[in-house]
C-alpha positions in Angstrom: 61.4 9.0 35.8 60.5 5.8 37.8 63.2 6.7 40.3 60.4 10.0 41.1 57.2 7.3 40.7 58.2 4.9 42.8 58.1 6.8 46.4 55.3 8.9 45.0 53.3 5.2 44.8 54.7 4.4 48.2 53.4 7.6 49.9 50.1 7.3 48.2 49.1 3.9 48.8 50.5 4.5 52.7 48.4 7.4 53.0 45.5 5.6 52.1 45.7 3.1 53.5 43.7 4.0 57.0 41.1 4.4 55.1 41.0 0.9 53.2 39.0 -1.8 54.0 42.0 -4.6 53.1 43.7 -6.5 55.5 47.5 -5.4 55.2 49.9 -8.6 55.8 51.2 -7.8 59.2 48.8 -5.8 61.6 52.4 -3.2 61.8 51.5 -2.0 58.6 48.8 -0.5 59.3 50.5 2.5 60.7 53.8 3.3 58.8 54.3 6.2 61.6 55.7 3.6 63.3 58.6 2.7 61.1 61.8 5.7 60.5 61.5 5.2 56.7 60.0 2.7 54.3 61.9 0.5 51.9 61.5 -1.3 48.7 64.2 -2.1 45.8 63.2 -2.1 42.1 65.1 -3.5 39.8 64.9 -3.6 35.9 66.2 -6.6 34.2 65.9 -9.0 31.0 63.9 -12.0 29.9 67.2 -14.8 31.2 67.6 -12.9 34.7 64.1 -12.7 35.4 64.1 -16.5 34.2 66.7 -17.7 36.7 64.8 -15.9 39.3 61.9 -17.6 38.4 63.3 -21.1 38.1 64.9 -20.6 42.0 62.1 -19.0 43.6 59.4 -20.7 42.0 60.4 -23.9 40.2 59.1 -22.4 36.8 61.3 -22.6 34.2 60.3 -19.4 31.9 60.1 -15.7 31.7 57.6 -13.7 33.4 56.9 -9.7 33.5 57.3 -9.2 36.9 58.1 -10.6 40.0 57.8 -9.6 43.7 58.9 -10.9 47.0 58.2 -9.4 50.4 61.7 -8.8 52.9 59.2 -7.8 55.8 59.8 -9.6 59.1 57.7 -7.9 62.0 59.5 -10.2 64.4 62.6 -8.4 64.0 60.8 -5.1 64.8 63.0 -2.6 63.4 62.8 0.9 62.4 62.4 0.0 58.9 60.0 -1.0 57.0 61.5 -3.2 54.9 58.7 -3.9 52.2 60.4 -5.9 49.4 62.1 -6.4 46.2 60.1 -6.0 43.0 62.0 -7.3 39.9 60.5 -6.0 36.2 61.7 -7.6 33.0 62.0 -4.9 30.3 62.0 -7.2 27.4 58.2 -8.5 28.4 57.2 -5.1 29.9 57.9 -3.9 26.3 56.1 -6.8 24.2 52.9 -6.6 27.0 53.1 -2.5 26.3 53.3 -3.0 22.2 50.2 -5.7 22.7 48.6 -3.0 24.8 49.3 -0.2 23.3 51.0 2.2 25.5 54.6 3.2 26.3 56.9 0.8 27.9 57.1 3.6 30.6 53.1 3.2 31.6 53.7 -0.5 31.8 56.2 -0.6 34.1 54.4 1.7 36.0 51.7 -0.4 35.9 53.5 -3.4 37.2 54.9 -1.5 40.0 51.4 -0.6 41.4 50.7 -3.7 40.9 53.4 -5.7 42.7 53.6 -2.8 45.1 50.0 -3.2 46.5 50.6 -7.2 46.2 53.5 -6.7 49.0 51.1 -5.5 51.5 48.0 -6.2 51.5 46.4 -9.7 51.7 43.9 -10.0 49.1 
């Protein structure tokens, strides 16, 4: 199922983007027309991976739900819009979705949007 969400988020928040009063991150963004294709991995994981990501990346030594890091480098200018990597820890997407009392499937979706709009656009 997420492997149909995922570029149906990506195509939505591009096309409205034009119309949005945030800043993106790189002023390239703004028109995705210029890129062949867009980009971005997801990857579904557990509690100790998303940990050992966490302790490298951010010196922070315990599990979070999500995390997401941008791979865009407008100084390369290539074809691609290479957005980023957004990785999801199923064991706490399924404790935050019992606590909030949907599926595991709407949380992850959730965190998606989330991180996905939190790779482009400066808040």
């Amino acid at each position: 199922m997420l492997r149909l969400n995922v570029p149906k988020a990506l195509k939505l928040a591009f096309n409205n983007l034009k119309d949005s009063q945030y800043k993106t991150r790189d002023s390239s963004i703004n028109d995705v027309g210029l890129f062949e294709s867009v980009e971005m991995s997801v990857l579904l994981c557990n509690d100790e991976f998303i940990c050992k990501l966490n302790k490298e990346w951010r010196d922070e030594d315990h599990a979070t739900d999500v995390l997401s890091m941008s791979q865009h480098v407008p100084e390369l200018k290539l074809p691609i819009l290479m957005l980023g990597d957004i990785v999801i820890s199923v064991e706490t997407a399924a404790r935050q979705a019992e606590e909030r009392g949907h599926t595991l499937l709407d949380e992850i979706r959730i965190l998606l949007v989330r991180h996905l709009i939190a790779l482009f656009v400066l808040r």
